Amino acid sequence: MDDTDSSNATQTLPGSPKSSPEAFQNIPISKTTGVNSLVLIRLEINGEMKELIVDTRQSLLDVLREKLGLTGTKKGCNQGACGACTVLLNERRVVSCLTLASMHNGAVITTIEGLEKDGQLHPLQTAFIEHEGFQCGYCTAGQIMSGVACIAEGHAGSREEIQFWMSGNICRCGAYPGIVDAIAETAGRG
């Protein structure tokens, strides 16, 4: 059963800039609440400002993948248990599957696509390649984003410390030795 009604879809959003009614056509209204559950948010994503109309129930992961086409961030468990969807939100790592996009208006988001600068891989990306810190590659984006944060947070002083602070990221292929080596090497360069 469809829980949206498009017959009353042309509305303006509270707090939104002046827009023509056409801009909001075909926006579904929730039958369960009887109100529009959409909000306008502004995010800086990988250095670019974006204005987005999002459902208040939509995860940051779904906004990144479905609205912005940034598919490097992976949907693994969709329960916050695997770390495949890790991104940096205001320079702190978060699992984007459990993060509501609408709660972070004005935030700065960095995804795996935003790590390279001027065509050069981030040093941790290079170290992952050199140390074979991946096998199938599905968890790699989340591992790298978490590793970048681990180093920035000062949690890469030893292999044991890296293992502890990276424990929220699962690699089902078992590439952990290469992941730890890559983070340790990159932290040592810094």
JSON list of N, CA and C in Angstrom, two decimals, residues 2 12 14-15 40 54 75 94 129 138 168 187:
[
{"chain": "A", "resi": 2, "resn": "ASP", "atom": "N", "xyz": [0.61, 2.19, -0.85]},
{"chain": "A", "resi": 2, "resn": "ASP", "atom": "CA", "xyz": [1.37, 3.42, -0.97]},
{"chain": "A", "resi": 2, "resn": "ASP", "atom": "C", "xyz": [0.97, 4.37, 0.16]},
{"chain": "A", "resi": 12, "resn": "THR", "atom": "N", "xyz": [4.71, 24.78, -0.23]},
{"chain": "A", "resi": 12, "resn": "THR", "atom": "CA", "xyz": [6.02, 25.36, 0.06]},
{"chain": "A", "resi": 12, "resn": "THR", "atom": "C", "xyz": [6.48, 24.79, 1.39]},
{"chain": "A", "resi": 14, "resn": "PRO", "atom": "N", "xyz": [8.21, 25.18, 5.01]},
{"chain": "A", "resi": 14, "resn": "PRO", "atom": "CA", "xyz": [8.50, 26.21, 6.00]},
{"chain": "A", "resi": 14, "resn": "PRO", "atom": "C", "xyz": [10.00, 26.51, 6.03]},
{"chain": "A", "resi": 15, "resn": "GLY", "atom": "N", "xyz": [10.35, 27.79, 6.02]},
{"chain": "A", "resi": 15, "resn": "GLY", "atom": "CA", "xyz": [11.75, 28.17, 6.10]},
{"chain": "A", "resi": 15, "resn": "GLY", "atom": "C", "xyz": [12.52, 28.04, 4.80]},
{"chain": "A", "resi": 40, "resn": "LEU", "atom": "N", "xyz": [14.27, 21.44, 3.59]},
{"chain": "A", "resi": 40, "resn": "LEU", "atom": "CA", "xyz": [15.39, 21.91, 2.78]},
{"chain": "A", "resi": 40, "resn": "LEU", "atom": "C", "xyz": [16.62, 21.96, 3.68]},
{"chain": "A", "resi": 54, "resn": "VAL", "atom": "N", "xyz": [15.01, 16.94, 1.42]},
{"chain": "A", "resi": 54, "resn": "VAL", "atom": "CA", "xyz": [15.08, 15.56, 1.89]},
{"chain": "A", "resi": 54, "resn": "VAL", "atom": "C", "xyz": [13.91, 15.23, 2.80]},
{"chain": "A", "resi": 75, "resn": "LYS", "atom": "N", "xyz": [26.33, 0.56, 1.30]},
{"chain": "A", "resi": 75, "resn": "LYS", "atom": "CA", "xyz": [25.29, 0.11, 2.23]},
{"chain": "A", "resi": 75, "resn": "LYS", "atom": "C", "xyz": [25.57, -1.35, 2.53]},
{"chain": "A", "resi": 94, "resn": "VAL", "atom": "N", "xyz": [31.22, 8.91, 11.18]},
{"chain": "A", "resi": 94, "resn": "VAL", "atom": "CA", "xyz": [29.87, 8.46, 11.55]},
{"chain": "A", "resi": 94, "resn": "VAL", "atom": "C", "xyz": [29.46, 7.35, 10.58]},
{"chain": "A", "resi": 129, "resn": "ILE", "atom": "N", "xyz": [46.55, 0.37, -1.14]},
{"chain": "A", "resi": 129, "resn": "ILE", "atom": "CA", "xyz": [46.97, -0.35, -2.35]},
{"chain": "A", "resi": 129, "resn": "ILE", "atom": "C", "xyz": [48.29, -1.06, -2.09]},
{"chain": "A", "resi": 138, "resn": "TYR", "atom": "N", "xyz": [34.48, -4.24, -0.97]},
{"chain": "A", "resi": 138, "resn": "TYR", "atom": "CA", "xyz": [33.20, -3.66, -0.56]},
{"chain": "A", "resi": 138, "resn": "TYR", "atom": "C", "xyz": [33.33, -2.78, 0.68]},
{"chain": "A", "resi": 168, "resn": "GLY", "atom": "N", "xyz": [35.06, -1.05, 14.72]},
{"chain": "A", "resi": 168, "resn": "GLY", "atom": "CA", "xyz": [33.71, -0.84, 14.22]},
{"chain": "A", "resi": 168, "resn": "GLY", "atom": "C", "xyz": [33.56, -1.08, 12.73]},
{"chain": "A", "resi": 187, "resn": "ALA", "atom": "N", "xyz": [50.08, 6.96, 9.33]},
{"chain": "A", "resi": 187, "resn": "ALA", "atom": "CA", "xyz": [50.21, 7.73, 10.57]},
{"chain": "A", "resi": 187, "resn": "ALA", "atom": "C", "xyz": [51.67, 8.08, 10.83]}
]
